[in-house]
């Protein structure tokens, strides 16, 4: 019985280590806030009409039926 308990405890430890490794990897893959690029001003000087907005909305929502 003690062997079964020992094996189960070792499995729990391995699961905890795998979970910690997953978290560590996800933190490395997630972009940091400092790397965000601001798009403010990217459309400066461009005139967007109501027709342009309506056309974009139709394009976006055409597949959803909204």
XYZ file of C-alpha atoms in Angstrom:
66
model
C 0.000 0.000 0.000
C 2.860 2.360 0.795
C 4.290 1.849 -2.697
C 1.018 2.934 -4.294
C 0.949 6.041 -2.122
C 4.555 6.849 -3.023
C 3.865 6.436 -6.736
C 0.772 8.637 -6.533
C 2.735 11.338 -4.713
C 5.490 11.219 -7.341
C 2.872 11.580 -10.084
C 1.398 14.601 -8.289
C 4.845 16.185 -8.071
C 5.431 15.593 -11.796
C 2.024 17.113 -12.623
C 2.853 20.202 -10.543
C 6.203 20.570 -12.316
C 4.552 20.253 -15.734
C 1.982 22.881 -14.758
C 4.774 25.231 -13.632
C 6.633 24.645 -16.898
C 3.490 25.443 -18.904
C 2.997 28.692 -16.984
C 6.616 29.645 -17.480
C 6.393 29.001 -21.207
C 3.144 30.935 -21.562
C 4.672 33.921 -19.776
C 7.586 33.905 -22.204
C 5.300 33.646 -25.241
C 2.906 36.366 -24.118
C 4.004 39.743 -25.457
C 4.970 42.247 -22.793
C 3.024 45.483 -22.582
C 6.147 47.462 -23.398
C 6.298 45.829 -26.846
C 2.891 47.107 -27.924
C 2.960 49.374 -30.945
C 0.712 52.401 -30.894
C -1.286 53.013 -34.051
C -2.350 56.460 -32.903
C -2.057 58.864 -35.800
C -1.596 56.175 -38.436
C -4.619 57.448 -40.379
C -3.698 61.094 -40.030
C -4.599 63.012 -43.185
C -6.816 60.238 -44.574
C -10.462 61.077 -45.207
C -12.879 58.269 -44.325
C -16.415 58.785 -45.564
C -19.676 57.357 -44.240
C -19.790 55.236 -47.386
C -16.402 53.732 -46.499
C -17.655 52.878 -43.007
C -20.868 51.299 -44.330
C -18.916 49.230 -46.851
C -16.541 48.018 -44.147
C -19.469 47.088 -41.887
C -21.140 45.135 -44.664
C -17.888 43.310 -45.313
C -17.362 42.502 -41.630
C -20.873 41.354 -40.903
C -21.759 39.691 -44.213
C -20.993 36.185 -42.933
C -22.745 36.595 -39.576
C -26.076 37.778 -40.941
C -26.188 40.852 -38.707
